[in-house]
PDB file of C-alpha atoms in Angstrom:
ATOM      1  CA  MET U   1       0.173  -0.194  -0.116  1.00 52.00           C
ATOM      2  CA  ASN U   2       1.223   3.191  -0.813  1.00 70.00           C
ATOM      3  CA  ASN U   3       1.853   6.062   2.092  1.00 84.00           C
ATOM      4  CA  PRO U   4      -0.827   8.663   1.085  1.00 82.00           C
ATOM      5  CA  THR U   5       1.566  11.242   2.148  1.00 91.00           C
ATOM      6  CA  ASN U   6       3.852  10.962  -0.236  1.00 93.00           C
ATOM      7  CA  ILE U   7       1.809  10.721  -2.762  1.00 94.00           C
ATOM      8  CA  CYS U   8       0.500  14.299  -1.657  1.00 95.00           C
ATOM      9  CA  ALA U   9       3.812  15.455  -1.456  1.00 96.00           C
ATOM     10  CA  LEU U  10       4.512  13.982  -4.664  1.00 95.00           C
ATOM     11  CA  PHE U  11       1.738  16.110  -6.754  1.00 95.00           C
ATOM     12  CA  GLU U  12       2.455  18.933  -4.869  1.00 96.00           C
ATOM     13  CA  SER U  13       5.911  18.649  -5.958  1.00 96.00           C
ATOM     14  CA  LEU U  14       5.237  17.985  -9.693  1.00 95.00           C
ATOM     15  CA  ALA U  15       2.785  20.850 -10.040  1.00 94.00           C
ATOM     16  CA  ASN U  16       5.618  23.375  -8.531  1.00 95.00           C
ATOM     17  CA  LEU U  17       8.126  21.987 -10.940  1.00 93.00           C
ATOM     18  CA  SER U  18       5.356  22.373 -13.509  1.00 92.00           C
ATOM     19  CA  VAL U  19       6.352  25.999 -14.154  1.00 93.00           C
ATOM     20  CA  PRO U  20      10.118  25.926 -14.365  1.00 92.00           C
ATOM     21  CA  LEU U  21       9.819  22.878 -16.120  1.00 91.00           C
ATOM     22  CA  GLU U  22       7.674  24.689 -18.615  1.00 89.00           C
ATOM     23  CA  ARG U  23       9.758  27.642 -18.786  1.00 91.00           C
ATOM     24  CA  VAL U  24      12.717  25.386 -19.526  1.00 90.00           C
ATOM     25  CA  PHE U  25      10.997  23.733 -22.024  1.00 88.00           C
ATOM     26  CA  HIS U  26      10.058  27.621 -23.308  1.00 88.00           C
ATOM     27  CA  ILE U  27      13.539  28.211 -23.653  1.00 90.00           C
ATOM     28  CA  ALA U  28      15.373  25.623 -25.052  1.00 91.00           C
ATOM     29  CA  ILE U  29      12.597  24.722 -27.654  1.00 90.00           C
ATOM     30  CA  THR U  30      13.984  28.371 -28.590  1.00 91.00           C
ATOM     31  CA  GLU U  31      17.243  28.480 -28.581  1.00 94.00           C
ATOM     32  CA  ILE U  32      18.256  24.917 -29.630  1.00 94.00           C
ATOM     33  CA  LYS U  33      16.206  25.343 -32.988  1.00 93.00           C
ATOM     34  CA  ASN U  34      17.846  28.564 -33.522  1.00 95.00           C
ATOM     35  CA  ASP U  35      21.675  27.932 -32.763  1.00 96.00           C
ATOM     36  CA  GLY U  36      23.186  27.635 -36.496  1.00 96.00           C
ATOM     37  CA  SER U  37      26.064  26.419 -34.344  1.00 97.00           C
ATOM     38  CA  ILE U  38      25.624  22.879 -33.920  1.00 96.00           C
ATOM     39  CA  SER U  39      24.807  20.004 -36.309  1.00 97.00           C
ATOM     40  CA  GLU U  40      21.348  19.147 -36.936  1.00 96.00           C
ATOM     41  CA  LYS U  41      22.220  15.574 -35.455  1.00 97.00           C
ATOM     42  CA  TYR U  42      23.294  17.283 -31.862  1.00 97.00           C
ATOM     43  CA  LYS U  43      19.586  20.137 -32.515  1.00 95.00           C
ATOM     44  CA  GLU U  44      17.439  16.293 -32.840  1.00 95.00           C
ATOM     45  CA  GLU U  45      19.135  15.002 -29.907  1.00 96.00           C
ATOM     46  CA  LEU U  46      18.786  18.075 -26.923  1.00 95.00           C
ATOM     47  CA  LEU U  47      15.502  18.849 -29.071  1.00 93.00           C
ATOM     48  CA  ASN U  48      14.428  15.124 -27.953  1.00 93.00           C
ATOM     49  CA  ALA U  49      15.831  15.553 -24.639  1.00 94.00           C
ATOM     50  CA  THR U  50      13.901  18.726 -23.839  1.00 91.00           C
ATOM     51  CA  LYS U  51      10.934  17.015 -24.793  1.00 89.00           C
ATOM     52  CA  SER U  52      11.402  13.810 -22.398  1.00 92.00           C
ATOM     53  CA  LEU U  53      11.416  16.039 -19.380  1.00 90.00           C
ATOM     54  CA  LEU U  54       8.443  17.270 -20.170  1.00 87.00           C
ATOM     55  CA  PHE U  55       7.218  13.255 -21.335  1.00 88.00           C
ATOM     56  CA  ASN U  56       8.364  12.013 -18.430  1.00 92.00           C
ATOM     57  CA  SER U  57       7.121  14.393 -15.708  1.00 92.00           C
ATOM     58  CA  LEU U  58       3.340  13.604 -17.442  1.00 90.00           C
ATOM     59  CA  GLU U  59       4.766  10.215 -16.324  1.00 93.00           C
ATOM     60  CA  LEU U  60       4.838  11.231 -12.951  1.00 94.00           C
ATOM     61  CA  HIS U  61       1.595  13.485 -13.133  1.00 92.00           C
ATOM     62  CA  ASP U  62      -0.299   9.808 -14.625  1.00 92.00           C
ATOM     63  CA  TYR U  63       1.034   7.555 -11.471  1.00 95.00           C
ATOM     64  CA  VAL U  64      -0.377  10.167  -9.139  1.00 95.00           C
ATOM     65  CA  GLY U  65      -3.474  10.865 -10.718  1.00 93.00           C
ATOM     66  CA  LYS U  66      -3.999   7.068 -11.220  1.00 93.00           C
ATOM     67  CA  LYS U  67      -3.202   6.494  -7.246  1.00 92.00           C
ATOM     68  CA  ASP U  68      -5.397   9.101  -5.967  1.00 92.00           C
ATOM     69  CA  VAL U  69      -8.480  10.865  -8.065  1.00 92.00           C
ATOM     70  CA  SER U  70      -8.136  13.743  -6.039  1.00 93.00           C
ATOM     71  CA  PHE U  71      -4.274  14.023  -7.389  1.00 94.00           C
ATOM     72  CA  ASN U  72      -5.326  13.681 -11.629  1.00 90.00           C
ATOM     73  CA  ILE U  73      -3.985  16.958 -13.321  1.00 88.00           C
ATOM     74  CA  MET U  74      -7.172  17.052 -15.591  1.00 86.00           C
ATOM     75  CA  SER U  75      -9.990  16.329 -12.532  1.00 88.00           C
ATOM     76  CA  GLY U  76     -10.092  15.619  -9.514  1.00 88.00           C
ATOM     77  CA  GLY U  77      -6.244  17.429  -8.641  1.00 90.00           C
ATOM     78  CA  GLU U  78      -7.125  20.533 -10.987  1.00 90.00           C
ATOM     79  CA  SER U  79      -8.179  22.483  -9.439  1.00 93.00           C
ATOM     80  CA  GLU U  80      -5.386  22.356  -6.498  1.00 95.00           C
ATOM     81  CA  TYR U  81      -2.323  22.197  -9.328  1.00 93.00           C
ATOM     82  CA  ASN U  82      -3.107  25.568 -10.614  1.00 92.00           C
ATOM     83  CA  LYS U  83      -3.493  27.327  -7.552  1.00 96.00           C
ATOM     84  CA  ILE U  84      -0.128  25.327  -6.289  1.00 96.00           C
ATOM     85  CA  ARG U  85       1.260  26.729  -9.981  1.00 93.00           C
ATOM     86  CA  GLU U  86      -0.023  30.047  -9.493  1.00 94.00           C
ATOM     87  CA  ILE U  87       1.812  30.324  -5.965  1.00 96.00           C
ATOM     88  CA  TYR U  88       4.876  29.125  -7.059  1.00 94.00           C
ATOM     89  CA  LYS U  89       4.524  31.990 -10.363  1.00 92.00           C
ATOM     90  CA  THR U  90       4.323  34.470  -7.902  1.00 94.00           C
ATOM     91  CA  ALA U  91       6.861  33.544  -5.998  1.00 95.00           C
ATOM     92  CA  PHE U  92       9.016  33.120  -8.951  1.00 94.00           C
ATOM     93  CA  PRO U  93       8.212  35.253 -11.192  1.00 93.00           C
ATOM     94  CA  SER U  94       9.432  35.583 -15.109  1.00 90.00           C
ATOM     95  CA  GLU U  95       8.728  37.657 -17.694  1.00 87.00           C
ATOM     96  CA  LYS U  96       9.258  33.972 -19.918  1.00 78.00           C
ATOM     97  CA  ASP U  97       5.959  32.443 -18.672  1.00 81.00           C
ATOM     98  CA  GLU U  98       3.824  31.498 -21.772  1.00 75.00           C
ATOM     99  CA  GLY U  99      -0.287  31.177 -21.618  1.00 74.00           C
ATOM    100  CA  ILE U 100       0.080  28.161 -22.140  1.00 72.00           C
ATOM    101  CA  ASN U 101      -0.206  25.262 -19.526  1.00 76.00           C
ATOM    102  CA  LEU U 102       1.767  22.499 -21.223  1.00 72.00           C
ATOM    103  CA  HIS U 103       1.406  19.529 -18.608  1.00 72.00           C
ATOM    104  CA  GLN U 104      -2.442  20.049 -19.324  1.00 77.00           C
ATOM    105  CA  HIS U 105      -2.579  20.890 -22.477  1.00 69.00           C
ATOM    106  CA  ILE U 106      -0.435  17.603 -23.213  1.00 74.00           C
ATOM    107  CA  GLU U 107      -2.869  15.236 -21.358  1.00 73.00           C
ATOM    108  CA  ARG U 108      -5.627  17.047 -23.042  1.00 72.00           C
ATOM    109  CA  LEU U 109      -4.431  16.175 -26.766  1.00 68.00           C
ATOM    110  CA  SER U 110      -3.630  12.684 -25.921  1.00 67.00           C
ATOM    111  CA  SER U 111      -7.311  12.228 -24.470  1.00 64.00           C
ATOM    112  CA  LYS U 112      -8.513  12.510 -28.433  1.00 58.00           C
TER     113      LYS U 112
END
């Protein structure tokens, strides 16, 4: 049996991690695509590594959401997830924030 306290802590940690991870994703994708000093092969490797960061965190979100629906970022836990993200963004503002929550956006696309 899983420890409910750990599942809650993992959910909260993932929600906090999602903001800087999405910042990294957006900045890295732009920089890598525009970097004319690296080979196309290396560029592809870097882009794949960047995408993997996001997709691997989605796997953990999925794991937590299956353990307890109140931690599912697309249903029972969506409100709390977004609240945690907003607290993080307020504490650590960035001009680089995009207007889209990539984690939820990808989840929505994959459920179609």
